[in-house]
Short mmCIF file of C-alpha atoms in Angstrom, two decimals:
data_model
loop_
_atom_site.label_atom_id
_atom_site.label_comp_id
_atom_site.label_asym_id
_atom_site.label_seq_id
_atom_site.Cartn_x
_atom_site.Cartn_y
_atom_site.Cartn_z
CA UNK E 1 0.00 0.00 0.00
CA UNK E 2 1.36 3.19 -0.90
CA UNK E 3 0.40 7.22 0.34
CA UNK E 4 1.07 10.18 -1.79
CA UNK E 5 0.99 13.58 0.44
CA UNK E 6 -2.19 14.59 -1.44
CA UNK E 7 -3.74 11.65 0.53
CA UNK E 8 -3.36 13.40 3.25
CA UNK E 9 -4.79 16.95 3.41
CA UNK E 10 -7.16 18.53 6.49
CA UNK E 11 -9.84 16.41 7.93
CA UNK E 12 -12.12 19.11 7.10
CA UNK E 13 -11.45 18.52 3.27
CA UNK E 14 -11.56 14.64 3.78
CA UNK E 15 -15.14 14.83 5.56
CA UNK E 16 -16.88 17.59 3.18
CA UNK E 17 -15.77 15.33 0.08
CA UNK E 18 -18.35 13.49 0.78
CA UNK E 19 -20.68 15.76 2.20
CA UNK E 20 -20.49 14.14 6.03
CA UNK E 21 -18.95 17.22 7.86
CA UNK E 22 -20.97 20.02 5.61
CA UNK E 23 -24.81 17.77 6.75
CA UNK E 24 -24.01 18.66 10.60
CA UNK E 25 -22.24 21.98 10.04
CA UNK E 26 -25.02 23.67 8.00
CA UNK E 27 -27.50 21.58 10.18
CA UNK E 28 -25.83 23.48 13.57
CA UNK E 29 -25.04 27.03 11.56
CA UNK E 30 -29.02 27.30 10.96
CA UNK E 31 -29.69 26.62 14.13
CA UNK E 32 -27.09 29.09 15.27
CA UNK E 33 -28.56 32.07 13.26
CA UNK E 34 -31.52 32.29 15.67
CA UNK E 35 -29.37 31.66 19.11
CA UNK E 36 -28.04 34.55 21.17
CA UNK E 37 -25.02 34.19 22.95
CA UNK E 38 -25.66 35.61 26.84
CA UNK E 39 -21.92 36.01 28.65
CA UNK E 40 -21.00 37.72 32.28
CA UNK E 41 -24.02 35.68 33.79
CA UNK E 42 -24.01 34.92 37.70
CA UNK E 43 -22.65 31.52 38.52
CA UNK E 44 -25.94 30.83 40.57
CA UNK E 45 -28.20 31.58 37.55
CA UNK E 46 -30.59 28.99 36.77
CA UNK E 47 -31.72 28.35 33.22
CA UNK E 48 -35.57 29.54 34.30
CA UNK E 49 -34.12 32.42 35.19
CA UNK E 50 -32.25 32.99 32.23
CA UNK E 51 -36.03 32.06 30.80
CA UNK E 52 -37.34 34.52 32.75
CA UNK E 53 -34.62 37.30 31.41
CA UNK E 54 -35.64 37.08 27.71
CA UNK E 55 -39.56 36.43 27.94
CA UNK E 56 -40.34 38.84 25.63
CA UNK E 57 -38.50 37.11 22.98
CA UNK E 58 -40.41 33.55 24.09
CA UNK E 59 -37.28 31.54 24.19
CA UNK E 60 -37.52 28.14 23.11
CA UNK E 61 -34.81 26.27 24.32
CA UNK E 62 -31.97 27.49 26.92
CA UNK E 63 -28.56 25.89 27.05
CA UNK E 64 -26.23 27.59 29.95
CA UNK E 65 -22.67 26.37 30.15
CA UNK E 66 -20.63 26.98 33.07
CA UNK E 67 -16.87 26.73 32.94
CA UNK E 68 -14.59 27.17 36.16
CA UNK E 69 -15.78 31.04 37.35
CA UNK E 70 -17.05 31.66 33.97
CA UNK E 71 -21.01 31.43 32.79
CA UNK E 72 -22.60 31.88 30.18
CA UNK E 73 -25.51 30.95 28.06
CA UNK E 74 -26.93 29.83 23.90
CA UNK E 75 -30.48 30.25 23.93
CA UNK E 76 -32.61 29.64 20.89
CA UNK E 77 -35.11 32.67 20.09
CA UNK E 78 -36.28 30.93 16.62
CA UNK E 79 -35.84 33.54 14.36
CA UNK E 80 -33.29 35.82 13.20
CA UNK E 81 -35.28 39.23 13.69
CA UNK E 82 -35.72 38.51 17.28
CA UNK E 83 -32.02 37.79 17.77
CA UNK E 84 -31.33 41.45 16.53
CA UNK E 85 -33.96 42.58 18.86
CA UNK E 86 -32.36 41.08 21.91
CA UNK E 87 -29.09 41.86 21.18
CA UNK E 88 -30.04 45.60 20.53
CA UNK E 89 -32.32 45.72 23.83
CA UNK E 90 -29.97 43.47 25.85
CA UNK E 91 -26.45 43.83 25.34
CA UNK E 92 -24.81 46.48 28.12
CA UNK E 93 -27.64 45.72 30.50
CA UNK E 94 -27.04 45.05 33.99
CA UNK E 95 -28.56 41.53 35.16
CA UNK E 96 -28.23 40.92 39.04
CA UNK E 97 -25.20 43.52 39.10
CA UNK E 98 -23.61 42.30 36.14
CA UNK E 99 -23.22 44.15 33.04
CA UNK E 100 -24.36 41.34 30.30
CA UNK E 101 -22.38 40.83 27.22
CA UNK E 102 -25.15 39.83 24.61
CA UNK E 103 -24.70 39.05 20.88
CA UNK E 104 -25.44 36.66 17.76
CA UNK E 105 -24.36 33.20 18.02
CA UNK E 106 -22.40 33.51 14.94
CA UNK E 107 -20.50 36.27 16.34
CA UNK E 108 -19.79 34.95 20.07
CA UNK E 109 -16.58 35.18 21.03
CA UNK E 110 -14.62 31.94 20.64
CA UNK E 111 -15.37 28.99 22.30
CA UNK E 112 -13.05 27.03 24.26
CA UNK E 113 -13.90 23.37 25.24
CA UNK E 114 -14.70 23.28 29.13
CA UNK E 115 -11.22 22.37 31.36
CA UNK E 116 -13.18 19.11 32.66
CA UNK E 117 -14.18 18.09 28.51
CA UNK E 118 -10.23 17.69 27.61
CA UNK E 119 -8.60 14.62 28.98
CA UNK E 120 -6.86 14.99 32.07
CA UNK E 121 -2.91 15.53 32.12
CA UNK E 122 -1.34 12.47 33.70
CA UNK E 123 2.35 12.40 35.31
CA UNK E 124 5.15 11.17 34.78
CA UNK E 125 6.06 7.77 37.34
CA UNK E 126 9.66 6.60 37.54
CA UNK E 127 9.68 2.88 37.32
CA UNK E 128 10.20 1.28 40.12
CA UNK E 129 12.57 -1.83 40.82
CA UNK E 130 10.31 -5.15 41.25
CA UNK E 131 6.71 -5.94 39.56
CA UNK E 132 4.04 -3.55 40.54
CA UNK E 133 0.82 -2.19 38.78
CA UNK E 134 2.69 0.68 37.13
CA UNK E 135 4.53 -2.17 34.75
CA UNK E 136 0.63 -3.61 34.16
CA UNK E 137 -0.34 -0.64 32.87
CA UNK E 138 2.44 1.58 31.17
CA UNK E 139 4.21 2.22 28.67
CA UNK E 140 8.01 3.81 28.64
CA UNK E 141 10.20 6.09 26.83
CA UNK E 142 14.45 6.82 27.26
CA UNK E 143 14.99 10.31 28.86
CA UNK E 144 18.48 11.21 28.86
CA UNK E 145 19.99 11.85 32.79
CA UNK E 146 21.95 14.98 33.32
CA UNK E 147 25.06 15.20 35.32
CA UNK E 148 27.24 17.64 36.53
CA UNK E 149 30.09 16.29 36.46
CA UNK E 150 30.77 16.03 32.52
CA UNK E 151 33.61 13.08 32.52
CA UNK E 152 31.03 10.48 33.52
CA UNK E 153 28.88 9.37 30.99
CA UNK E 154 25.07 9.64 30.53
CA UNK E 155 22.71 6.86 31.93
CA UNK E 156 19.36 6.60 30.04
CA UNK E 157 16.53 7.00 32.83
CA UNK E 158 13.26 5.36 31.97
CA UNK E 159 10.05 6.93 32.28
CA UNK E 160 6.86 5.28 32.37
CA UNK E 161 3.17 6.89 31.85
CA UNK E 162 0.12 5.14 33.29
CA UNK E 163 -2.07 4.05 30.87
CA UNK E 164 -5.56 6.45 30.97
CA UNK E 165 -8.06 5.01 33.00
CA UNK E 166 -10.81 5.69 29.70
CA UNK E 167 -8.35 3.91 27.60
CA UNK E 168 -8.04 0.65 29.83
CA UNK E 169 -9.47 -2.93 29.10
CA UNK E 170 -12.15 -2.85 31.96
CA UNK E 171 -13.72 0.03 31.26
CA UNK E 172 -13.87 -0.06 27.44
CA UNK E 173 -15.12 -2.98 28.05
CA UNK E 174 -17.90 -2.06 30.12
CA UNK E 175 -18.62 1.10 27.96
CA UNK E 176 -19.09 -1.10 24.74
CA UNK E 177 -21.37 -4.09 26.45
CA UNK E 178 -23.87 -1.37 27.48
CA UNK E 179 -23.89 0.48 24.16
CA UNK E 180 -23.30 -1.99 21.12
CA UNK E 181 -25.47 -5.01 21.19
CA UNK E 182 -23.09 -6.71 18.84
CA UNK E 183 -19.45 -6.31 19.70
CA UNK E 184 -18.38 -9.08 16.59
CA UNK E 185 -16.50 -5.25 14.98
CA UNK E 186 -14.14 -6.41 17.69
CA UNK E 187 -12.22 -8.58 16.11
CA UNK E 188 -10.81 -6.52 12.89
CA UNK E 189 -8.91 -3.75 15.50
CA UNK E 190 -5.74 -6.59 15.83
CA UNK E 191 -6.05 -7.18 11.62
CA UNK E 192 -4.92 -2.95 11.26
CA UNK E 193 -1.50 -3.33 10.09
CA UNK E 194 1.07 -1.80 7.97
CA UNK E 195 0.77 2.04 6.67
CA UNK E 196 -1.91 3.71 7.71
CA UNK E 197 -3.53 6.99 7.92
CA UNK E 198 -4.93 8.40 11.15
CA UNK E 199 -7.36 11.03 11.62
CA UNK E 200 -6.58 11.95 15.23
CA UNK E 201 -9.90 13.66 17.34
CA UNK E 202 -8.39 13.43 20.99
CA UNK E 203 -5.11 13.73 22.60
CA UNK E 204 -4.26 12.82 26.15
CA UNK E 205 -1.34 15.44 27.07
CA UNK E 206 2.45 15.31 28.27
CA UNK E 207 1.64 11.50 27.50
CA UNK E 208 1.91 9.55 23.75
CA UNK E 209 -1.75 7.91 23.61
CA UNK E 210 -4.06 9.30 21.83
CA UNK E 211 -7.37 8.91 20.13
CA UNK E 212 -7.95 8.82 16.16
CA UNK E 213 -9.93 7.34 13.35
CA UNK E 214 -8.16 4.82 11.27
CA UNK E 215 -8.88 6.26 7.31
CA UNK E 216 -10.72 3.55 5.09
CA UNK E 217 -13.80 3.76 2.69
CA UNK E 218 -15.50 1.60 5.42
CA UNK E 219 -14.51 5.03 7.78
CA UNK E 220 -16.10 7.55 5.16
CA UNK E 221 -19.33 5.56 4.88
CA UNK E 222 -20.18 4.91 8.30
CA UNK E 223 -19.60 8.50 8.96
CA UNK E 224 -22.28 9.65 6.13
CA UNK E 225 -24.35 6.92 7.81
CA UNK E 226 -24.20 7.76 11.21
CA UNK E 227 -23.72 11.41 10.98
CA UNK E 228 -26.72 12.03 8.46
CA UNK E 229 -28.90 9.96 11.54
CA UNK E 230 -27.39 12.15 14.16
CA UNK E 231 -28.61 15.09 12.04
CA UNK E 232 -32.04 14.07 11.73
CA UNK E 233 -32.31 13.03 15.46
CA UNK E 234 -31.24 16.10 16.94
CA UNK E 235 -34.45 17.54 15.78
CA UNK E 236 -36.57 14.89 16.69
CA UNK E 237 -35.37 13.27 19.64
CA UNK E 238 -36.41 14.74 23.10
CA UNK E 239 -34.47 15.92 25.81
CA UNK E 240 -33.93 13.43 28.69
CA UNK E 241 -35.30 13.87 31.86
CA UNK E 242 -32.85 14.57 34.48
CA UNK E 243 -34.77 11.77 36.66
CA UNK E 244 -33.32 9.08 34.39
CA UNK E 245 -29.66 10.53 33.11
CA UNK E 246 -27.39 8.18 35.68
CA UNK E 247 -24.20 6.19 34.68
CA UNK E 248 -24.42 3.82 31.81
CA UNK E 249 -27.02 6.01 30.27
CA UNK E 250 -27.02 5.64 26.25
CA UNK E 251 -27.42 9.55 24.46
CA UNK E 252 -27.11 12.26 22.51
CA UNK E 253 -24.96 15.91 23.06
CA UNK E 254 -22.98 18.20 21.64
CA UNK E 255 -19.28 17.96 20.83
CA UNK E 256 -16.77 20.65 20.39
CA UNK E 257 -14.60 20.46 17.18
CA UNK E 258 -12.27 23.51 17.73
CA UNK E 259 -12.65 25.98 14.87
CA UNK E 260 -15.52 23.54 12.96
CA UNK E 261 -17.76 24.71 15.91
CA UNK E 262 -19.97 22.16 17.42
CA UNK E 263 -21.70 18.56 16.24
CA UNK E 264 -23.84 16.29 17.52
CA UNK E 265 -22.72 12.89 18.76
CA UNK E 266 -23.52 9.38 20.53
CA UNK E 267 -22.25 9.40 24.21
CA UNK E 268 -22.42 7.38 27.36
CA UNK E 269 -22.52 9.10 31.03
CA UNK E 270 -19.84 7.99 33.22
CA UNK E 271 -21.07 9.58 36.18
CA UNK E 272 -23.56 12.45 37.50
CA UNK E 273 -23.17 14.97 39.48
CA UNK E 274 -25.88 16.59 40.82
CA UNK E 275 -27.01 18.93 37.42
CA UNK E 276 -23.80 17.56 35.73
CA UNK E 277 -23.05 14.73 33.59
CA UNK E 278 -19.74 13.55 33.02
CA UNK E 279 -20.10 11.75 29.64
CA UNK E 280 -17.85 9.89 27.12
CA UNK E 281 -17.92 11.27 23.38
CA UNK E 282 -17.94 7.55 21.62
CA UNK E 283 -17.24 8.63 18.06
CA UNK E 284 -14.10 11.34 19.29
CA UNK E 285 -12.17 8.97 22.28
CA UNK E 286 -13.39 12.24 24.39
CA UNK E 287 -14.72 12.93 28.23
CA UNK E 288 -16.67 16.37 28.93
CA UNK E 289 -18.54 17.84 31.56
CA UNK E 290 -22.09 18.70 30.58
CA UNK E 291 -25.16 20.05 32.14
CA UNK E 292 -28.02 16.90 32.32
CA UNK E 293 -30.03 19.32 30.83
CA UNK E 294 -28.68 19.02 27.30
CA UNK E 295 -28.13 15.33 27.14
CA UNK E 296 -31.29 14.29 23.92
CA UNK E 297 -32.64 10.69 24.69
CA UNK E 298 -30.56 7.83 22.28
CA UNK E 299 -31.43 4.93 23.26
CA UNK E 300 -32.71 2.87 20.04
CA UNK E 301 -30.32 0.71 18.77
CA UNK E 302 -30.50 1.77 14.95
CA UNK E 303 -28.23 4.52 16.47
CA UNK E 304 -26.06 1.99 17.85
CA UNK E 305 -25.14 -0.26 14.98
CA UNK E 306 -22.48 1.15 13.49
CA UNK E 307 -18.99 0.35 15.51
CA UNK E 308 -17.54 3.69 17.47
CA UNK E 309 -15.59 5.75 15.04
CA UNK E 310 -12.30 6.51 17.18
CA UNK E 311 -9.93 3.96 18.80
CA UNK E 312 -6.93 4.53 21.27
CA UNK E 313 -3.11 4.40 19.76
CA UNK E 314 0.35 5.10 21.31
CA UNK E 315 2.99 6.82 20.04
CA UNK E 316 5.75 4.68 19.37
CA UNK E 317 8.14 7.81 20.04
CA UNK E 318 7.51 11.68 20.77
CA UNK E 319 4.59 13.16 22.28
CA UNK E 320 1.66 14.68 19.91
CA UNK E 321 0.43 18.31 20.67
CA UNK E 322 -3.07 19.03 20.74
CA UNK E 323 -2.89 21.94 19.21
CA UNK E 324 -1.46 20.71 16.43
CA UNK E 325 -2.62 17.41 15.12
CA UNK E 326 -6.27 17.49 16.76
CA UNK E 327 -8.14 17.08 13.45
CA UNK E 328 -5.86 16.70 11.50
CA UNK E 329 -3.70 13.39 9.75
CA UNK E 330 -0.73 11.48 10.57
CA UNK E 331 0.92 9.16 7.97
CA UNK E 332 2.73 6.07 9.93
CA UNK E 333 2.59 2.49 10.12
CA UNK E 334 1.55 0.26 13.11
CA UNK E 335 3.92 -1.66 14.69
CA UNK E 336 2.04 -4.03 17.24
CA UNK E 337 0.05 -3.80 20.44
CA UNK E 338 0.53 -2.58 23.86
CA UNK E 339 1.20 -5.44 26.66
CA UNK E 340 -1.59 -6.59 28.57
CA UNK E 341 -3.88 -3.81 26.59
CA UNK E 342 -3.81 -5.09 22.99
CA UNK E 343 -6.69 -3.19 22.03
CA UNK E 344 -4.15 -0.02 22.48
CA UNK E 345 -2.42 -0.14 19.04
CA UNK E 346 1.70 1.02 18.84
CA UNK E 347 1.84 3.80 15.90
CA UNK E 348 5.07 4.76 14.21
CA UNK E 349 4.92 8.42 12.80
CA UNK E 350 6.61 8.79 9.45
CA UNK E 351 8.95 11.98 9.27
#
């Protein structure tokens, strides 16, 4: 099998080639045109509240997100006309002693995923002489030691990184019994082999695993599939009741994609929270914080049929930057499995 570089270009040229990331982008850009973007809110405002705020424009749905010391709200008006309204009446006034910063969806300042959405940072453990759990689950790179004194030569040190707890065995396994019925897709992750081309959607930090989507036709056409279903469900599908949202629950939310804006996608709660719900993003290898509120009920199988999208890798060498490779695709070949967590596949980078 052979690459040229034009194989390679943006992930946002790969998807709209066949039309899979333009059906949720325009899907979510018409919907933005009548939402107002509400910033500078108090951190104890409650969406009926916020309901409350803009009943002259008869909301229709309210989505606050709260970030750290920061809150703010997206709340659907239904038209364009009374967006301009509100943002002429609105913006500069003071709402419980805070000056409100109110505008257009489209023109909301920039986004930033919430702290608790990107995966956590994990350190760096020195091995330690003797079996332990750290050898179970890790994986190790050669740092060279510094010394002072320069006659003596340099002794590698090795480090090791724990493997993410949302990456191991136990709880990928768990995830994928209580959302896939039929798990038989199983079987073809230990057949990738050879060159490859990775669309990467998540990055765990200062460590080399990551999250991607391994490019094949079979890739492209589940994504039309499952994306063009996601598209038609948001609209139809209700919201779930906060009564029932509770760990293993099957559903549908919102997922940041950096400078493409935001997409609708199948996740599963790991835990609640009181109003929050900690959830894993199947099809993006991601974990976010989001309010119970916006979760949309998910739970027939048709939107369950098609295998998750995104598998973990590890770098064989080097550790990837978020900021740069998060969307976009890494040529390389893979070189084996990771020991005692074979579904974690080795990936060799090509320079």
């Amino acid at each position: 099998m052979s690459w040229s570089s034009g194989d390679f270009r943006a992930s946002a040229e790969l998807l709209a080639k066949n039309g899979v990331l333009e059906d949720q982008k325009s899907l979510r850009f018409k919907k933005r045109e009548t939402e107002v973007y509400i910033g500078n809110l108090p951190l104890d405002i409650s969406e009926e509240d916020i309901r409350n705020f803009l009943k002259d424009f008869s909301p229709f749905h309210v989505r606050k997100v709260q970030s750290g010391c920061k809150c703010f709200a997206f709340v659907d008006l239904g038209s364009v006309q009374k967006v301009a309204l509100a943002v002429q009446e609105l913006n500069g006034r003071f709402f419980h002693e805070r000056k409100l910063y109110v505008n257009s969806n489209r023109s909301c300042p920039k986004r930033t995923p919430d702290a608790a959405a990107r995966p956590r940072e994990l350190p760096v453990l020195q091995k330690a002489p003797g079996p332990g759990p750290a050898r179970i689950t890790a994986c190790t790179r050669f740092i060279p030691k510094t010394h002072s004194d320069a006659r003596k030569p340099e002794t590698p040190r090795t480090a090791v990184f724990a493997v993410p707890m949302e990456m191991r065995g136990p709880f990928l396994v768990l995830l994928l019994k209580e959302c896939f019925r039929d798990l038989s897709w199983l079987a073809t992750i230990w057949n990738v082999g050879g060159e490859v081309g990775l669309l990467v959607t998540s990055v765990v930090p200062q460590t080399p695993f990551f999250w991607a989507m391994h490019i094949t036709e079979t890739l492209q056409e589940n994504m039309q599939t499952l994306f063009g279903a996601l598209a038609v469900a948001e609209e139809q599908q209700p919201y779930l009741q906060p009564s029932v949202v509770q760990r293993g629950t099957r559903g549908l939310a919102e997922h940041h994609l950096g400078d493409y804006g935001w997409a609708w996608n199948r996740c599963w709660v790991v835990d609640r929270v009181d109003s929050w719900a900690v959830v894993m993003f199947i099809d993006f290898g991601q974990l976010a914080t989001i309010p119970v509120q916006s979760l949309r009920s998910l739970d027939s199988d048709d939107f369950w049929a098609i295998p998750p999208l995104t598998q973990p890798f590890m770098l064989e060498e080097g550790i990837l930057s978020s900021c740069q490779v998060i969307n976009r695709i890494l040529k390389g070949k893979i070189t084996g499995t990771l020991n005692l967590e074979s579904h974690i596949l080795k990936f060799e980078e090509f320079k």
